[in-house]
Tab-separated table of C-alpha atoms in Angstrom:
chain	number	residue	atom	x	y	z
Z	131	MET	CA	101.989	75.958	66.961
Z	132	ASN	CA	102.635	76.675	63.724
Z	133	TRP	CA	105.109	79.063	62.964
Z	134	GLN	CA	104.918	79.149	59.442
Z	135	VAL	CA	101.156	81.018	59.459
Z	136	ILE	CA	101.605	83.536	61.621
Z	137	VAL	CA	103.982	85.385	59.359
Z	138	VAL	CA	100.687	85.490	56.186
Z	139	LYS	CA	99.733	88.393	56.407
Z	140	LEU	CA	103.069	89.802	56.556
Z	141	LYS	CA	103.692	89.042	53.306
Z	142	GLU	CA	101.239	90.853	52.066
Z	143	LYS	CA	103.517	93.876	53.728
Z	144	SER	CA	106.056	93.131	50.801
Z	145	LEU	CA	107.996	91.530	52.681
Z	146	GLY	CA	109.495	89.071	50.891
Z	147	TYR	CA	109.242	86.046	53.155
Z	148	THR	CA	106.354	83.357	53.528
Z	149	THR	CA	107.184	81.210	56.751
Z	150	LEU	CA	108.939	82.584	60.276
Z	151	GLY	CA	112.090	80.677	59.571
Z	152	GLU	CA	112.363	82.221	56.176
Z	153	LEU	CA	111.199	86.178	58.681
Z	154	ILE	CA	114.271	85.353	60.411
Z	155	LYS	CA	116.492	84.577	58.232
Z	156	GLU	CA	115.838	87.450	55.849
Z	157	CYS	CA	116.241	89.599	58.635
Z	158	ARG	CA	119.844	87.908	59.551
Z	159	GLU	CA	120.833	87.924	56.537
Z	160	LYS	CA	120.335	92.016	56.568
Z	161	LYS	CA	121.966	92.874	59.174
Z	162	CYS	CA	125.003	90.559	58.254
Z	163	LEU	CA	124.350	87.838	60.771
Z	164	SER	CA	125.499	85.178	60.213
Z	165	LEU	CA	123.546	81.811	63.100
Z	166	THR	CA	126.764	81.673	64.786
Z	167	ASP	CA	126.293	86.174	65.443
Z	168	LEU	CA	122.325	85.112	65.823
Z	169	SER	CA	122.782	83.078	68.852
Z	170	ASN	CA	125.339	84.683	70.352
Z	171	LEU	CA	123.678	88.173	70.691
Z	172	SER	CA	120.206	85.493	71.255
Z	173	GLY	CA	121.331	82.865	73.937
Z	174	ILE	CA	119.861	80.441	71.145
Z	175	THR	CA	121.824	77.867	70.149
Z	176	LYS	CA	123.302	78.017	66.492
Z	177	GLY	CA	121.203	74.669	65.959
Z	178	GLY	CA	118.098	76.096	67.669
Z	179	LEU	CA	118.534	78.816	65.439
Z	180	SER	CA	118.757	76.039	61.758
Z	181	LYS	CA	116.344	74.471	63.424
Z	182	ILE	CA	113.696	77.473	63.587
Z	183	GLU	CA	114.424	78.876	60.541
Z	184	SER	CA	114.200	75.766	57.756
Z	185	GLY	CA	110.580	75.259	59.122
Z	186	GLU	CA	111.535	72.260	61.557
Z	187	THR	CA	111.053	73.844	64.525
Z	188	LYS	CA	107.566	74.050	64.650
Z	189	ARG	CA	106.615	75.990	67.931
Z	190	PRO	CA	109.210	77.926	68.959
Z	191	GLU	CA	108.258	78.934	72.120
Z	192	LEU	CA	108.020	82.643	72.162
Z	193	SER	CA	110.533	83.535	75.041
Z	194	THR	CA	113.057	82.571	72.065
Z	195	ILE	CA	110.934	84.412	69.296
Z	196	LYS	CA	111.714	87.243	71.290
Z	197	SER	CA	114.841	87.349	71.797
Z	198	ILE	CA	115.423	86.764	67.913
Z	199	ALA	CA	113.179	89.585	67.851
Z	200	ASN	CA	114.746	91.834	69.769
Z	201	VAL	CA	118.433	91.841	68.418
Z	202	LEU	CA	116.499	91.574	64.906
Z	203	ASP	CA	113.890	94.070	64.216
Z	204	ILE	CA	111.191	92.422	63.796
Z	205	PRO	CA	107.981	94.152	64.659
Z	206	TYR	CA	106.918	91.669	67.719
Z	207	LYS	CA	103.391	93.892	68.102
Z	208	GLU	CA	102.821	92.057	65.196
Z	209	ILE	CA	104.079	88.743	65.744
Z	210	VAL	CA	101.852	88.991	69.375
Z	211	GLU	CA	98.394	89.169	67.166
Z	212	HIS	CA	99.389	85.882	65.160
Z	213	TYR	CA	100.300	84.234	68.073
Z	214	ILE	CA	97.194	85.698	69.772
Z	215	GLU	CA	94.912	83.656	67.040
Z	216	LEU	CA	97.276	80.593	67.629
Z	217	GLU	CA	98.118	79.868	70.633
Z	218	GLN	CA	96.075	77.598	72.307
Z	219	ARG	CA	97.132	76.423	76.076
Z	220	PRO	CA	96.356	78.502	79.344
Z	221	GLU	CA	99.605	78.659	80.228
Z	222	ALA	CA	100.853	80.362	77.613
Z	223	LEU	CA	98.489	82.436	77.024
Z	224	ARG	CA	99.022	84.004	79.845
Z	225	GLU	CA	102.697	84.665	79.472
Z	226	LEU	CA	101.502	86.044	76.550
Z	227	LEU	CA	99.372	88.771	78.825
Z	228	LEU	CA	101.975	89.339	80.366
Z	229	GLU	CA	103.797	90.575	77.440
Z	230	VAL	CA	101.839	92.856	76.024
Z	231	ILE	CA	100.802	94.468	79.989
Z	232	LYS	CA	104.776	96.092	79.539
Z	233	PHE	CA	103.567	97.073	76.194
Z	234	SER	CA	100.441	98.800	78.361
Z	235	ASP	CA	98.359	97.596	74.769
Z	236	ASN	CA	94.973	98.253	75.883
Z	237	ASN	CA	93.677	96.293	72.489
Z	238	LEU	CA	96.245	93.215	72.371
Z	239	ILE	CA	95.314	93.106	76.491
Z	240	SER	CA	92.687	92.911	75.501
Z	241	LYS	CA	92.456	90.060	72.430
Z	242	VAL	CA	94.889	88.249	74.971
Z	243	THR	CA	92.792	88.034	77.624
Z	244	LEU	CA	89.731	87.582	75.457
Z	245	LYS	CA	91.670	83.780	73.701
Z	246	LEU	CA	92.217	82.664	77.168
Z	247	LEU	CA	88.794	82.761	78.979
Z	248	GLN	CA	87.927	80.865	75.370
Z	249	SER	CA	90.563	78.275	75.742
Z	250	HIS	CA	88.971	74.595	75.558
Z	251	GLN	CA	92.059	72.639	77.201
Z	252	GLU	CA	91.370	74.757	80.951
Z	253	ASP	CA	87.911	75.164	83.001
Z	254	THR	CA	86.116	78.073	82.110
Z	255	TYR	CA	85.877	78.911	86.581
Z	256	THR	CA	89.758	78.064	86.965
Z	257	SER	CA	90.593	80.805	83.986
Z	258	LEU	CA	88.678	83.490	86.090
Z	259	GLU	CA	90.008	82.942	88.998
Z	260	LYS	CA	93.731	82.360	87.335
Z	261	LEU	CA	92.328	85.907	85.848
Z	262	TYR	CA	91.116	87.978	88.678
Z	263	GLY	CA	93.694	87.182	90.425
Z	264	LEU	CA	96.148	88.802	88.185
Z	265	ALA	CA	93.763	91.677	88.268
Z	266	GLU	CA	94.240	91.483	91.384
Z	267	SER	CA	97.885	91.284	91.634
Z	268	ILE	CA	98.836	94.027	89.303
Z	269	SER	CA	99.096	97.611	90.258
Z	270	ASP	CA	97.760	99.138	87.070
Z	271	SER	CA	94.953	100.413	87.513
Z	272	GLN	CA	94.274	101.262	83.485
Z	273	VAL	CA	95.634	97.470	83.303
Z	274	LYS	CA	93.309	96.562	86.505
Z	275	ILE	CA	89.813	97.736	84.861
Z	276	ILE	CA	90.670	96.737	81.213
Z	277	LEU	CA	90.954	93.410	83.116
Z	278	TYR	CA	88.050	93.689	84.387
Z	279	ASN	CA	85.375	94.560	81.868
Z	280	SER	CA	86.457	91.194	80.257
Z	281	ILE	CA	85.448	89.309	83.050
Z	282	VAL	CA	82.461	91.129	83.508
Z	283	LYS	CA	81.749	91.030	79.612
Z	284	TYR	CA	82.862	86.946	79.745
Z	285	SER	CA	80.954	85.866	83.049
Z	286	ARG	CA	77.406	88.257	82.148
Z	287	GLN	CA	77.187	85.781	78.937
Z	288	HIS	CA	78.080	82.779	80.493
Z	289	GLY	CA	75.695	83.474	84.023
Z	290	ILE	CA	78.776	83.474	86.240
Z	291	MET	CA	77.561	85.682	88.899
Z	292	THR	CA	80.630	85.342	91.349
Z	293	TYR	CA	82.337	86.974	89.293
Z	294	LEU	CA	80.806	88.658	87.741
Z	295	ALA	CA	80.275	90.726	90.730
Z	296	LYS	CA	83.956	90.763	92.072
Z	297	ALA	CA	84.983	92.232	88.528
Z	298	LEU	CA	82.172	94.869	88.836
Z	299	PHE	CA	82.966	95.665	92.486
Z	300	HIS	CA	86.624	96.259	92.131
Z	301	LYS	CA	86.413	97.833	89.331
Z	302	TYR	CA	83.541	100.609	90.652
Z	303	LEU	CA	86.209	100.944	93.718
Z	304	ILE	CA	88.803	102.227	90.929
Z	305	GLU	CA	87.153	104.322	88.616
Z	306	ARG	CA	84.828	106.226	92.073
Z	307	ASP	CA	88.621	107.524	92.734
Z	308	ASP	CA	87.894	109.896	89.602
Z	309	PHE	CA	86.159	112.554	91.566
Z	310	SER	CA	86.294	114.486	87.641
Z	311	ARG	CA	82.862	111.159	86.580
Z	312	LEU	CA	81.211	111.123	90.223
Z	313	HIS	CA	78.269	110.869	88.501
Z	314	GLU	CA	79.011	108.587	86.493
Z	315	THR	CA	80.875	105.536	88.659
Z	316	TYR	CA	78.311	106.050	91.267
Z	317	GLN	CA	75.989	104.907	88.192
Z	318	SER	CA	77.707	102.134	87.805
Z	319	GLY	CA	77.846	101.081	91.293
Z	320	LYS	CA	74.050	101.024	91.642
Z	321	TYR	CA	74.048	98.822	88.900
Z	322	ALA	CA	76.445	96.727	90.941
Z	323	LEU	CA	74.260	96.834	93.599
Z	324	HIS	CA	71.965	94.104	91.384
Z	325	TYR	CA	74.859	91.027	92.364
Z	326	THR	CA	75.755	92.155	95.622
Z	327	ASP	CA	74.665	88.770	97.045
Z	328	PHE	CA	77.167	86.949	95.173
Z	329	LEU	CA	79.947	88.719	96.825
Z	330	SER	CA	81.342	88.183	100.289
Z	331	PRO	CA	80.971	89.487	103.474
Z	332	ASN	CA	83.233	91.850	103.931
Z	333	GLU	CA	83.259	93.120	100.669
Z	334	ARG	CA	78.695	93.424	100.565
Z	335	THR	CA	79.264	95.389	103.400
Z	336	LEU	CA	82.801	97.324	101.563
Z	337	PHE	CA	80.430	98.200	98.446
Z	338	LEU	CA	77.374	99.722	99.970
Z	339	TYR	CA	79.495	101.930	102.411
Z	340	LYS	CA	81.335	103.087	99.834
Z	341	LEU	CA	78.879	103.268	97.931
Z	342	GLY	CA	76.332	105.189	100.992
Z	343	VAL	CA	79.419	107.586	100.556
Z	344	HIS	CA	79.786	108.313	96.863
Z	345	ALA	CA	75.791	109.118	97.561
Z	346	PHE	CA	76.878	111.815	100.708
Z	347	ASN	CA	79.709	112.894	98.143
Z	348	LEU	CA	76.123	114.212	95.370
Z	349	MET	CA	74.411	114.975	98.619
Z	350	LEU	CA	72.066	112.290	97.844
Z	351	TYR	CA	71.267	112.422	101.241
Z	352	ASN	CA	68.046	109.402	100.956
Z	353	GLU	CA	70.010	107.031	99.260
Z	354	CYS	CA	73.037	108.101	101.068
Z	355	ILE	CA	70.895	106.480	104.763
Z	356	GLU	CA	69.023	104.203	103.013
Z	357	LEU	CA	73.104	101.600	102.176
Z	358	CYS	CA	74.819	102.987	105.289
Z	359	GLU	CA	71.084	101.156	107.333
Z	360	LEU	CA	72.438	98.109	105.306
Z	361	VAL	CA	76.276	98.471	105.839
Z	362	LEU	CA	74.115	98.104	110.060
Z	363	GLU	CA	72.086	94.848	108.913
Z	364	GLU	CA	75.180	93.392	107.558
Z	365	ASP	CA	78.443	94.322	109.408
Z	366	GLY	CA	77.057	92.832	113.222
Z	367	THR	CA	80.848	94.037	114.258
Z	368	GLU	CA	81.914	96.830	115.450
Z	369	SER	CA	84.394	97.616	112.951
Z	370	ARG	CA	86.153	100.994	111.197
Z	371	ILE	CA	82.889	101.108	108.575
Z	372	LYS	CA	80.225	100.308	110.426
Z	373	ALA	CA	81.888	103.665	113.684
Z	374	ASP	CA	81.336	105.752	109.862
Z	375	ALA	CA	78.248	104.287	108.776
Z	376	VAL	CA	77.159	105.264	111.545
Z	377	GLY	CA	78.611	108.856	111.179
Z	378	ALA	CA	78.177	108.533	106.944
Z	379	ILE	CA	74.119	108.651	108.790
Z	380	CYS	CA	74.688	110.989	111.506
Z	381	ASN	CA	75.295	113.874	108.802
Z	382	ALA	CA	72.886	112.839	106.561
Z	383	TYR	CA	70.284	113.461	108.388
Z	384	PHE	CA	71.951	116.769	109.517
Z	385	TYR	CA	71.662	118.246	105.269
Z	386	LEU	CA	67.987	116.867	105.302
Z	387	GLU	CA	68.156	119.541	108.123
Z	388	GLN	CA	66.535	115.883	110.053
Z	389	TYR	CA	68.624	117.458	113.725
Z	390	ASP	CA	66.716	115.208	116.708
Z	391	LYS	CA	67.540	111.990	113.809
Z	392	ALA	CA	70.743	112.957	113.149
Z	393	GLU	CA	71.219	113.436	116.837
Z	394	SER	CA	70.118	110.255	117.598
Z	395	TYR	CA	72.470	108.667	115.081
Z	396	LEU	CA	75.614	110.684	116.433
Z	397	ASP	CA	74.453	108.824	120.527
Z	398	VAL	CA	75.234	105.525	118.141
Z	399	TYR	CA	78.817	107.373	117.195
Z	400	LYS	CA	79.800	108.673	120.375
Z	401	GLY	CA	80.343	104.567	121.404
Z	402	PHE	CA	82.611	103.856	118.871
Z	403	SER	CA	86.931	103.796	120.284
Z	404	PHE	CA	88.517	105.321	116.847
Z	405	PRO	CA	90.455	107.622	116.923
Z	406	HIS	CA	88.895	110.207	114.812
Z	407	ILE	CA	85.639	110.091	116.442
Z	408	PRO	CA	86.823	112.900	118.992
Z	409	ASP	CA	87.116	115.503	116.876
Z	410	ASN	CA	83.989	114.432	114.623
Z	411	VAL	CA	81.658	113.869	117.492
Z	412	LYS	CA	83.338	117.840	118.634
Z	413	LEU	CA	82.186	118.882	115.319
Z	414	MET	CA	78.386	117.548	114.387
Z	415	THR	CA	77.359	119.294	118.486
Z	416	ALA	CA	78.162	121.910	116.890
Z	417	ALA	CA	77.050	122.476	114.751
Z	418	LEU	CA	73.403	120.470	115.988
Z	419	ASN	CA	73.870	124.182	117.947
Z	420	SER	CA	73.929	125.961	116.223
Z	421	ALA	CA	71.130	124.769	113.848
Z	422	ARG	CA	68.711	124.111	117.284
Z	423	GLY	CA	69.761	128.471	117.179
Z	424	LEU	CA	72.219	128.520	120.655
Z	425	VAL	CA	75.254	130.390	118.439
Z	426	ASP	CA	76.996	131.117	120.618
Z	427	THR	CA	77.968	128.474	122.568
Z	428	ALA	CA	78.452	126.505	118.916
Z	429	ILE	CA	80.714	128.953	118.379
Z	430	LYS	CA	82.000	128.716	121.456
Z	431	GLN	CA	82.185	125.110	120.961
Z	432	LEU	CA	83.694	125.347	117.479
Z	433	GLN	CA	86.556	127.702	118.321
Z	434	LYS	CA	88.076	125.363	120.835
Z	435	SER	CA	87.553	122.358	118.391
Z	436	LEU	CA	89.347	124.745	115.487
Z	437	GLU	CA	92.554	125.308	118.403
Z	438	SER	CA	92.910	121.694	119.699
Z	439	SER	CA	91.880	119.082	115.772
Z	440	ARG	CA	93.979	119.274	112.987
Z	441	ASN	CA	91.077	116.450	111.027
Z	442	THR	CA	88.947	118.520	110.987
Z	443	THR	CA	90.573	121.736	110.790
Z	444	ILE	CA	88.583	122.734	107.111
Z	445	HIS	CA	84.769	122.125	108.798
Z	446	VAL	CA	84.777	124.196	111.486
Z	447	ILE	CA	87.176	126.831	109.613
Z	448	ASN	CA	83.553	127.072	107.374
Z	449	ARG	CA	80.887	126.559	110.604
Z	450	LEU	CA	82.437	129.431	111.827
Z	451	PHE	CA	82.889	131.213	108.635
Z	452	GLU	CA	78.893	130.731	108.873
Z	453	LEU	CA	78.588	132.120	112.086
Z	454	HIS	CA	80.698	134.751	112.061
Z	455	LEU	CA	78.433	135.664	108.300
Z	456	ARG	CA	75.096	135.195	110.041
Z	457	ASN	CA	76.061	137.571	112.650
Z	458	ASN	CA	77.844	140.235	109.935
Z	459	ASP	CA	81.048	140.090	112.387
Z	460	LEU	CA	84.004	141.297	109.914
Z	461	GLN	CA	86.705	140.825	112.350
Z	462	SER	CA	85.938	137.109	113.858
Z	463	ILE	CA	86.330	137.538	110.007
Z	464	GLU	CA	89.569	138.151	109.641
Z	465	GLU	CA	91.052	136.449	112.716
Z	466	LEU	CA	90.007	133.043	111.126
Z	467	LEU	CA	91.444	133.749	107.613
Z	468	GLU	CA	94.794	133.798	109.631
Z	469	ASN	CA	94.051	129.812	109.958
Z	470	GLU	CA	93.815	129.948	106.240
Z	471	PRO	CA	97.939	128.657	105.837
Z	472	LYS	CA	96.948	125.924	107.681
Z	473	LEU	CA	95.085	125.353	105.059
Z	474	GLU	CA	97.510	126.138	102.375
Z	475	GLN	CA	99.441	122.925	104.126
Z	476	GLN	CA	96.275	120.349	104.539
Z	477	THR	CA	96.113	117.767	101.787
Z	478	PHE	CA	92.820	117.371	101.053
Z	479	ILE	CA	91.623	113.826	99.856
Z	480	THR	CA	88.286	113.522	99.673
Z	481	PRO	CA	85.232	114.392	97.217
Z	482	TYR	CA	83.408	115.772	100.596
Z	483	GLN	CA	86.504	117.984	102.207
Z	484	LYS	CA	87.283	119.108	98.569
Z	485	SER	CA	84.286	120.742	98.267
Z	486	GLU	CA	84.719	121.843	102.046
Z	487	LEU	CA	87.622	123.766	100.015
Z	488	ALA	CA	85.678	125.041	97.412
Z	489	TYR	CA	83.268	126.843	100.031
Z	490	PHE	CA	85.100	128.111	101.742
Z	491	TYR	CA	86.497	130.061	98.514
Z	492	LYS	CA	82.468	131.379	97.941
Z	493	LEU	CA	82.734	131.849	101.761
Z	494	LYS	CA	85.809	134.042	102.026
Z	495	GLY	CA	84.521	135.645	98.065
Z	496	ASP	CA	81.479	136.473	99.992
Z	497	PHE	CA	83.382	137.715	102.487
Z	498	THR	CA	85.399	140.920	100.533
Z	499	LEU	CA	82.352	141.448	98.767
Z	500	ARG	CA	80.729	142.553	101.482
Z	501	LYS	CA	84.276	143.921	102.692
Z	502	GLY	CA	84.132	145.404	99.365
Z	503	ASP	CA	86.971	144.393	98.001
Z	504	PHE	CA	86.071	143.316	94.698
Z	505	HIS	CA	88.003	142.528	92.947
Z	506	ASP	CA	89.110	139.879	95.425
Z	507	ALA	CA	86.451	138.680	95.961
Z	508	MET	CA	85.128	137.435	92.232
Z	509	ASN	CA	88.467	135.884	92.517
Z	510	CYS	CA	87.719	133.904	95.699
Z	511	TYR	CA	84.461	133.183	92.879
Z	512	ILE	CA	86.285	131.968	90.030
Z	513	LYS	CA	88.693	129.366	92.557
Z	514	SER	CA	85.962	127.390	93.744
Z	515	ALA	CA	84.205	127.344	90.584
Z	516	LEU	CA	87.099	125.804	89.625
Z	517	GLU	CA	87.558	123.674	92.902
Z	518	TYR	CA	83.268	122.535	93.179
Z	519	GLY	CA	84.241	121.412	89.457
Z	520	LYS	CA	86.534	118.711	90.668
Z	521	VAL	CA	84.485	116.592	92.594
Z	522	SER	CA	81.822	117.070	89.399
Z	523	ALA	CA	79.813	119.998	91.529
Z	524	HIS	CA	79.180	121.554	88.423
Z	525	ALA	CA	75.478	123.055	90.125
Z	526	ASN	CA	77.684	124.537	93.209
Z	527	SER	CA	80.125	125.942	90.026
Z	528	MET	CA	77.061	127.389	87.607
Z	529	ASP	CA	76.346	128.766	91.192
Z	530	CYS	CA	80.162	130.184	91.705
Z	531	LEU	CA	79.262	131.750	88.213
Z	532	ARG	CA	75.599	133.669	89.102
Z	533	LEU	CA	77.381	135.269	91.475
Z	534	ILE	CA	80.202	136.946	89.091
Z	535	MET	CA	77.449	137.989	86.961
Z	536	ASP	CA	74.635	138.898	89.313
Z	537	SER	CA	77.902	140.843	91.213
Z	538	TYR	CA	78.842	142.606	87.988
Z	539	ILE	CA	75.393	143.503	87.256
Z	540	SER	CA	74.303	144.901	90.468
Z	541	ARG	CA	77.080	147.246	90.594
Z	542	ASN	CA	76.567	147.987	87.056
Z	543	LYS	CA	79.939	147.579	86.414
Z	544	GLU	CA	81.469	146.694	82.846
Z	545	MET	CA	84.195	143.226	82.853
Z	546	ASP	CA	87.691	143.664	83.137
Z	547	ILE	CA	89.833	141.529	79.880
Z	548	SER	CA	91.461	140.576	82.590
Z	549	VAL	CA	88.509	138.874	84.091
Z	550	LEU	CA	86.937	137.772	80.772
Z	551	GLN	CA	89.901	135.823	80.946
Z	552	LYS	CA	89.605	133.912	84.309
Z	553	LEU	CA	86.126	132.843	82.772
Z	554	LYS	CA	87.840	132.183	80.383
Z	555	GLU	CA	90.171	129.432	81.614
Z	556	LEU	CA	87.780	128.931	84.595
Z	557	TYR	CA	85.124	127.172	81.858
Z	558	ASN	CA	87.745	125.409	79.696
Z	559	GLU	CA	88.815	123.463	83.114
Z	560	ILE	CA	85.008	122.895	83.289
Z	561	ARG	CA	84.283	122.654	80.211
Z	562	VAL	CA	87.170	119.314	80.384
Z	563	ILE	CA	86.086	118.495	83.350
Z	564	MET	CA	82.675	117.152	82.923
């Protein structure tokens, strides 16, 4: 590489040099360092430094320049920008990519990645394979997305479907964990559906399941069923994914009020032997009994589940809450709320769990309002609205705000400043999330 070219643009900034060697010499002299001093500080031999300064070494290694730049406080990122333009060797570019990843400079990462993929010194498939492997090995999610975006763009332009599909798939898996963007990332997932034929069987099964659960979390129950049915077609084993896909279909049919179909899939679900299955079966059995009017039976089943199960606590409490409110059994609700500390000790991970927590606060608001504790009820509705917003359930958030407004209007109450302040804070929170 002709390193002298690297600093041409730097000269335009009036730094007073025309070659890399002159830059190093000028910076060294400004720091009052001899070649021997710089050699001792950088670990580069005196002879090697002399050849770089004189221009005899026209293509210093990146590691060499980095060592010198660190000692002399040379603007390393500016040098890297020009290195990107001039370097063609794939291995050198990969080394450079690892360097710029350390800077967390998204613009530089994108530039190096594109230059690497455009290199004519390596087969395109080999470059994509190595870049894909690098993306998988990195822990930083944002860097992963930058690399996957580069793979997607380049693969699409050159018709390389396998890596287009893989990059879209893994990018989706990362982005779907941002619960504030569930609607947006679901559309990204649906776009990636067009390329599932180019995924491996295991990747395709996992992708269909993840997208199916995503649909469920957005209350798109028919789409959840359609996607999870594809999982059952793809997966010929008795895997955990297959079991959970059956469970998702069962739940989706329940929320569609197609109880016979829900029960049919519940029977299939019972056949799996994973540890979480029994608690879920008990919960759905009680929910079906409740839906069919067997309320007393459902309450007994749910109460028993509450005493024995930790995994379904929030769901069991909410189902009991609904039934006790329906029966206007305020005493039983008071007893049920003794379990609230259990909820505060739990960590809710999935959007469904988080939305159930939001629903709990909404139910608690209904209860406290019925008791006549107006102020606490409004606080519960505000808390519910905020929790719903965190999982992109904006319609539910708006419903909670409507309940607040209706409660004030129907009771001819004036809204005090403390509530207005909380509503303002809620509005700002939801606006950020949206």
